[in-house]
mmCIF file of C-alpha atoms in Angstrom:
data_model
loop_
_atom_site.group_PDB
_atom_site.id
_atom_site.type_symbol
_atom_site.label_atom_id
_atom_site.label_comp_id
_atom_site.label_asym_id
_atom_site.label_seq_id
_atom_site.Cartn_x
_atom_site.Cartn_y
_atom_site.Cartn_z
ATOM 1 C CA MET A 1 0.000 0.000 0.000
ATOM 2 C CA GLN A 2 1.358 3.417 -0.943
ATOM 3 C CA ARG A 3 2.744 5.475 1.946
ATOM 4 C CA TYR A 4 3.116 9.259 2.245
ATOM 5 C CA PHE A 5 4.669 11.566 4.814
ATOM 6 C CA VAL A 6 3.030 14.832 5.852
ATOM 7 C CA THR A 7 3.907 17.486 8.413
ATOM 8 C CA PRO A 8 2.306 17.255 11.890
ATOM 9 C CA GLU A 9 0.269 20.360 10.996
ATOM 10 C CA GLN A 10 -1.355 18.538 8.066
ATOM 11 C CA PHE A 11 -2.443 15.669 10.312
ATOM 12 C CA GLY A 12 -5.852 16.531 11.789
ATOM 13 C CA PRO A 13 -8.073 14.593 14.221
ATOM 14 C CA ASP A 14 -10.283 13.083 11.481
ATOM 15 C CA THR A 15 -8.671 14.043 8.172
ATOM 16 C CA VAL A 16 -5.222 14.571 6.705
ATOM 17 C CA ARG A 17 -4.261 17.079 4.028
ATOM 18 C CA ILE A 18 -1.726 15.969 1.410
ATOM 19 C CA ASP A 19 -0.340 18.662 -0.888
ATOM 20 C CA GLY A 20 2.553 19.512 -3.196
ATOM 21 C CA GLU A 21 4.345 16.768 -5.128
ATOM 22 C CA ASP A 22 2.643 14.018 -3.121
ATOM 23 C CA ALA A 23 -0.799 15.292 -4.101
ATOM 24 C CA ARG A 24 0.244 15.420 -7.743
ATOM 25 C CA HIS A 25 1.676 11.911 -7.459
ATOM 26 C CA ILE A 26 -1.616 10.573 -6.096
ATOM 27 C CA ALA A 27 -3.663 12.324 -8.763
ATOM 28 C CA LYS A 28 -1.454 11.925 -11.851
ATOM 29 C CA VAL A 29 0.788 8.897 -11.270
ATOM 30 C CA MET A 30 -1.307 6.698 -9.002
ATOM 31 C CA ARG A 31 -4.564 7.755 -10.695
ATOM 32 C CA GLY A 32 -6.100 7.979 -7.255
ATOM 33 C CA LYS A 33 -9.823 8.267 -6.754
ATOM 34 C CA ALA A 34 -12.241 8.653 -3.853
ATOM 35 C CA GLY A 35 -12.287 5.509 -1.738
ATOM 36 C CA ASP A 36 -8.687 4.463 -2.455
ATOM 37 C CA LYS A 37 -6.742 3.579 0.685
ATOM 38 C CA LEU A 38 -3.298 4.883 1.638
ATOM 39 C CA ILE A 39 -1.040 5.081 4.668
ATOM 40 C CA VAL A 40 0.055 8.490 5.944
ATOM 41 C CA SER A 41 2.521 9.363 8.704
ATOM 42 C CA ASP A 42 3.523 12.625 10.345
ATOM 43 C CA GLY A 43 7.011 11.182 10.802
ATOM 44 C CA VAL A 44 6.888 11.767 14.546
ATOM 45 C CA SER A 45 4.197 9.900 16.453
ATOM 46 C CA ARG A 46 1.136 9.361 14.273
ATOM 47 C CA GLU A 47 0.465 6.992 11.396
ATOM 48 C CA ALA A 48 -2.896 6.030 9.939
ATOM 49 C CA LEU A 49 -4.713 3.989 7.352
ATOM 50 C CA VAL A 50 -6.707 6.540 5.368
ATOM 51 C CA GLU A 51 -9.180 6.741 2.516
ATOM 52 C CA ILE A 52 -9.201 9.407 -0.187
ATOM 53 C CA ALA A 53 -12.142 11.753 0.375
ATOM 54 C CA SER A 54 -11.470 14.349 -2.330
ATOM 55 C CA ILE A 55 -8.862 15.300 -4.929
ATOM 56 C CA GLU A 56 -8.440 18.958 -5.848
ATOM 57 C CA ILE A 57 -5.731 20.751 -7.821
ATOM 58 C CA GLY A 58 -2.587 20.427 -5.700
ATOM 59 C CA GLU A 59 -4.369 18.992 -2.673
ATOM 60 C CA VAL A 60 -5.755 15.630 -1.597
ATOM 61 C CA THR A 61 -7.910 15.233 1.516
ATOM 62 C CA VAL A 62 -8.058 11.806 3.135
ATOM 63 C CA SER A 63 -10.234 10.514 5.965
ATOM 64 C CA ILE A 64 -8.653 8.580 8.845
ATOM 65 C CA LEU A 65 -9.961 5.025 9.058
ATOM 66 C CA GLU A 66 -7.618 3.571 11.667
ATOM 67 C CA MET A 67 -4.592 4.719 13.663
ATOM 68 C CA LEU A 68 -1.635 2.346 13.222
ATOM 69 C CA GLU A 69 1.228 1.367 15.498
ATOM 70 C CA MET A 70 4.618 2.717 14.471
ATOM 71 C CA THR A 71 6.631 -0.496 14.574
ATOM 72 C CA HIS A 72 9.012 -0.216 11.617
ATOM 73 C CA GLU A 73 11.887 1.614 13.323
ATOM 74 C CA PRO A 74 14.959 -0.131 14.789
ATOM 75 C CA ARG A 75 15.813 0.441 18.448
ATOM 76 C CA ILE A 76 19.419 1.235 17.510
ATOM 77 C CA LYS A 77 19.401 4.795 16.152
ATOM 78 C CA ILE A 78 22.187 4.991 13.574
ATOM 79 C CA THR A 79 23.584 8.194 12.093
ATOM 80 C CA VAL A 80 25.777 7.674 9.028
ATOM 81 C CA ALA A 81 28.478 10.351 8.817
ATOM 82 C CA GLN A 82 29.893 10.287 5.283
ATOM 83 C CA SER A 83 32.742 12.422 4.003
ATOM 84 C CA LEU A 84 31.519 14.051 0.792
ATOM 85 C CA PRO A 85 32.262 11.676 -2.124
ATOM 86 C CA LYS A 86 32.407 12.489 -5.816
ATOM 87 C CA GLY A 87 29.375 12.622 -8.107
ATOM 88 C CA ASP A 88 26.083 11.196 -6.909
ATOM 89 C CA LYS A 89 27.551 8.592 -4.538
ATOM 90 C CA LEU A 90 26.081 10.281 -1.470
ATOM 91 C CA GLU A 91 22.622 9.957 -3.017
ATOM 92 C CA THR A 92 23.169 6.195 -3.135
ATOM 93 C CA VAL A 93 24.366 6.159 0.481
ATOM 94 C CA ILE A 94 21.308 8.095 1.645
ATOM 95 C CA GLN A 95 18.847 6.024 -0.362
ATOM 96 C CA LYS A 96 20.185 2.622 0.645
ATOM 97 C CA CYS A 97 20.965 3.419 4.292
ATOM 98 C CA THR A 98 17.463 4.849 4.655
ATOM 99 C CA GLU A 99 16.079 1.529 3.428
ATOM 100 C CA ILE A 100 18.351 -0.338 5.854
ATOM 101 C CA GLY A 101 17.247 1.733 8.845
ATOM 102 C CA ALA A 102 19.559 4.725 9.480
ATOM 103 C CA VAL A 103 17.840 7.621 11.244
ATOM 104 C CA ALA A 104 20.132 10.469 10.173
ATOM 105 C CA PHE A 105 22.921 11.465 7.786
ATOM 106 C CA ALA A 106 25.798 13.842 8.544
ATOM 107 C CA PRO A 107 27.869 14.707 5.446
ATOM 108 C CA PHE A 108 31.227 16.271 6.307
ATOM 109 C CA LEU A 109 34.500 17.550 4.886
ATOM 110 C CA SER A 110 37.769 15.762 5.639
ATOM 111 C CA GLU A 111 41.406 15.996 4.589
ATOM 112 C CA ARG A 112 41.063 13.806 1.488
ATOM 113 C CA THR A 113 37.636 15.020 0.354
ATOM 114 C CA ILE A 114 37.974 15.492 -3.402
ATOM 115 C CA VAL A 115 34.862 17.499 -4.254
ATOM 116 C CA GLN A 116 35.056 21.284 -4.142
ATOM 117 C CA TYR A 117 32.588 22.437 -1.502
ATOM 118 C CA ASP A 118 30.535 25.515 -2.405
ATOM 119 C CA GLU A 119 28.179 26.523 0.399
ATOM 120 C CA ARG A 120 25.999 28.590 -1.951
ATOM 121 C CA LYS A 121 25.372 25.625 -4.247
ATOM 122 C CA GLU A 122 25.220 23.046 -1.471
ATOM 123 C CA SER A 123 21.744 24.073 -0.293
ATOM 124 C CA LYS A 124 20.268 22.708 -3.527
ATOM 125 C CA ARG A 125 22.142 19.429 -3.067
ATOM 126 C CA VAL A 126 20.898 19.111 0.514
ATOM 127 C CA GLU A 127 17.353 19.703 -0.704
ATOM 128 C CA ARG A 128 17.796 16.904 -3.258
ATOM 129 C CA TRP A 129 19.300 14.561 -0.638
ATOM 130 C CA ARG A 130 16.292 15.157 1.608
ATOM 131 C CA LYS A 131 13.888 14.418 -1.236
ATOM 132 C CA ILE A 132 15.713 11.150 -2.008
ATOM 133 C CA CYS A 133 15.610 10.279 1.693
ATOM 134 C CA LYS A 134 11.853 10.886 1.911
ATOM 135 C CA GLU A 135 11.131 8.782 -1.182
ATOM 136 C CA ALA A 136 13.305 5.936 0.142
ATOM 137 C CA ALA A 137 11.568 6.109 3.530
ATOM 138 C CA GLU A 138 8.165 5.854 1.841
ATOM 139 C CA GLN A 139 9.282 2.920 -0.310
ATOM 140 C CA ALA A 140 10.748 1.099 2.703
ATOM 141 C CA HIS A 141 7.644 1.732 4.846
ATOM 142 C CA ARG A 142 9.611 3.668 7.442
ATOM 143 C CA ASN A 143 7.721 5.404 10.231
ATOM 144 C CA ILE A 144 9.987 8.439 10.020
ATOM 145 C CA VAL A 145 11.962 10.330 7.400
ATOM 146 C CA PRO A 146 15.630 10.323 8.474
ATOM 147 C CA ALA A 147 17.257 13.710 8.990
ATOM 148 C CA VAL A 148 19.798 14.877 6.405
ATOM 149 C CA HIS A 149 22.067 17.555 7.847
ATOM 150 C CA SER A 150 24.011 20.206 5.964
ATOM 151 C CA PRO A 151 27.709 19.343 5.527
ATOM 152 C CA LEU A 152 29.854 19.751 8.644
ATOM 153 C CA SER A 153 33.496 20.719 8.982
ATOM 154 C CA TRP A 154 35.849 18.070 10.364
ATOM 155 C CA LYS A 155 36.116 20.030 13.616
ATOM 156 C CA LEU A 156 32.346 20.182 14.101
ATOM 157 C CA LEU A 157 32.011 16.480 13.310
ATOM 158 C CA LEU A 158 34.519 15.607 16.045
ATOM 159 C CA GLN A 159 32.640 17.822 18.501
ATOM 160 C CA SER A 160 29.395 15.981 17.723
ATOM 161 C CA PHE A 161 30.797 12.616 18.903
ATOM 162 C CA SER A 162 29.840 13.428 22.499
ATOM 163 C CA GLU A 163 26.151 13.318 21.509
ATOM 164 C CA TYR A 164 26.290 9.561 20.836
ATOM 165 C CA ASP A 165 26.460 6.447 22.980
ATOM 166 C CA ALA A 166 29.037 4.968 20.590
ATOM 167 C CA VAL A 167 30.967 6.210 17.550
ATOM 168 C CA TYR A 168 32.604 3.742 15.147
ATOM 169 C CA PHE A 169 35.268 5.175 12.852
ATOM 170 C CA CYS A 170 35.719 3.026 9.732
ATOM 171 C CA TYR A 171 39.477 2.818 9.192
ATOM 172 C CA GLU A 172 41.325 -0.120 7.682
ATOM 173 C CA LYS A 173 44.589 -1.116 9.325
ATOM 174 C CA GLU A 174 46.433 -4.374 9.829
ATOM 175 C CA GLU A 175 45.235 -6.434 12.798
ATOM 176 C CA GLY A 176 42.696 -3.731 13.560
ATOM 177 C CA LEU A 177 39.586 -4.208 15.656
ATOM 178 C CA GLN A 178 36.581 -5.294 13.572
ATOM 179 C CA LEU A 179 33.155 -3.681 13.946
ATOM 180 C CA ARG A 180 31.486 -6.765 15.425
ATOM 181 C CA SER A 181 34.115 -7.142 18.127
ATOM 182 C CA ALA A 182 34.005 -3.424 18.918
ATOM 183 C CA ALA A 183 30.222 -3.249 19.132
ATOM 184 C CA ALA A 184 29.579 -6.515 21.001
ATOM 185 C CA PRO A 185 30.389 -5.261 24.536
ATOM 186 C CA TRP A 186 28.185 -2.195 24.135
ATOM 187 C CA LEU A 187 25.295 -4.125 22.583
ATOM 188 C CA SER A 188 25.460 -6.769 25.317
ATOM 189 C CA THR A 189 24.854 -4.151 28.003
ATOM 190 C CA LEU A 190 22.040 -2.369 26.168
ATOM 191 C CA PRO A 191 18.660 -3.287 27.727
ATOM 192 C CA SER A 192 16.149 -4.698 25.228
ATOM 193 C CA GLU A 193 13.817 -1.742 25.688
ATOM 194 C CA SER A 194 16.568 0.888 25.303
ATOM 195 C CA SER A 195 17.245 2.949 22.202
ATOM 196 C CA GLY A 196 20.994 3.286 21.664
ATOM 197 C CA LYS A 197 22.378 6.174 19.629
ATOM 198 C CA VAL A 198 25.281 5.317 17.323
ATOM 199 C CA MET A 199 27.328 7.166 14.711
ATOM 200 C CA ILE A 200 29.186 5.368 11.906
ATOM 201 C CA VAL A 201 31.917 7.520 10.323
ATOM 202 C CA VAL A 202 33.020 6.778 6.742
ATOM 203 C CA GLY A 203 35.749 8.519 4.768
ATOM 204 C CA PRO A 204 35.942 9.719 1.149
ATOM 205 C CA GLU A 205 37.415 7.815 -1.804
ATOM 206 C CA GLY A 206 40.941 8.154 -0.444
ATOM 207 C CA GLY A 207 40.032 7.193 3.089
ATOM 208 C CA PHE A 208 41.251 8.916 6.245
ATOM 209 C CA SER A 209 44.752 10.028 7.122
ATOM 210 C CA PRO A 210 46.512 8.602 10.217
ATOM 211 C CA GLU A 211 46.219 12.056 11.798
ATOM 212 C CA GLU A 212 42.443 12.037 11.330
ATOM 213 C CA CYS A 213 42.222 8.577 12.855
ATOM 214 C CA ARG A 214 44.125 9.754 15.938
ATOM 215 C CA ALA A 215 41.935 12.857 16.237
ATOM 216 C CA ALA A 216 38.762 10.758 15.959
ATOM 217 C CA GLU A 217 39.969 8.341 18.648
ATOM 218 C CA GLU A 218 40.917 11.236 20.935
ATOM 219 C CA ALA A 219 37.378 12.608 20.430
ATOM 220 C CA GLY A 220 35.887 9.302 21.623
ATOM 221 C CA ALA A 221 35.491 7.196 18.481
ATOM 222 C CA VAL A 222 36.493 3.541 18.215
ATOM 223 C CA SER A 223 38.489 2.747 15.080
ATOM 224 C CA VAL A 224 37.096 -0.358 13.332
ATOM 225 C CA GLY A 225 37.468 -2.417 10.182
ATOM 226 C CA LEU A 226 34.753 -3.985 8.038
ATOM 227 C CA GLY A 227 36.379 -7.258 7.049
ATOM 228 C CA ARG A 228 39.343 -8.282 4.945
ATOM 229 C CA ARG A 229 38.226 -6.618 1.748
ATOM 230 C CA ILE A 230 38.475 -2.939 0.853
ATOM 231 C CA LEU A 231 35.031 -1.405 0.359
ATOM 232 C CA ARG A 232 34.153 1.598 -1.730
ATOM 233 C CA CYS A 233 33.231 4.660 0.300
ATOM 234 C CA GLU A 234 29.600 4.418 -0.812
ATOM 235 C CA THR A 235 29.444 0.778 0.288
ATOM 236 C CA ALA A 236 31.032 1.001 3.736
ATOM 237 C CA GLY A 237 28.188 2.886 5.444
ATOM 238 C CA MET A 238 25.594 0.426 4.173
ATOM 239 C CA VAL A 239 27.613 -2.580 5.349
ATOM 240 C CA ALA A 240 28.319 -1.072 8.772
ATOM 241 C CA ALA A 241 24.686 -0.048 9.335
ATOM 242 C CA ALA A 242 23.399 -3.481 8.309
ATOM 243 C CA CYS A 243 25.948 -5.222 10.566
ATOM 244 C CA MET A 244 24.992 -3.079 13.564
ATOM 245 C CA LEU A 245 21.288 -3.759 13.106
ATOM 246 C CA TYR A 246 21.897 -7.473 12.595
ATOM 247 C CA GLU A 247 24.023 -7.752 15.731
ATOM 248 C CA SER A 248 21.357 -5.896 17.724
ATOM 249 C CA GLY A 249 18.790 -8.525 16.715
ATOM 250 C CA GLU A 250 16.953 -6.280 14.259
ATOM 251 C CA MET A 251 17.432 -8.743 11.404
ATOM 252 C CA GLY A 252 17.352 -11.950 13.404
ATOM 253 C CA GLY A 253 20.914 -11.650 14.648
ATOM 254 C CA ALA A 254 22.306 -12.097 18.128
#
């Protein structure tokens, strides 16, 4: 069943108003008509099975049939911090990690970031990233739309580590600690009803410098590897997020 996200203000006691691109999608692409059923969520605390009541130009009004439980979110809240990669790789990271279950994305600039950052142009890219994130969340039947932050400096990223219960810094080195081994002690002490907050930090195409690794560890991160093979920067975040959710039992793991 098709799912749409609206703002809390659009979510009334008996009806929900859907506008903008979503309204056009219902009317033009889905060929929606009165009586068709959809699922709508305010992305915070309310989700409902609804029925189309009316379709106007640029606006669809739906009637609430039944409030639904929001049960599609993992208890481990993962933020994927990705150093800005070339081209549209970050779009892939955001799309796929949203499907996997990440709750936020924190792009950042690091020593070996290749792309030229232009703050004036970046606002349009952030807007596109957020649109991709919303569409992926709808497709994956998420209860929320993950947050996509504006790019951070390396300094600000390091300062943000204190906001998390655990930070795992993806850095390949010989005989290094692997993600599963690093995360196991923390996961084993996390009560089943708790919601842990984790950040996974991934570098650009050229990886991180030894100096950045030391700075990240001094800021509280744990340096980890992701197996014996070298992963592309757009792959590492997906693998790490999936491993964390598996180990937490989200996907039938431990």
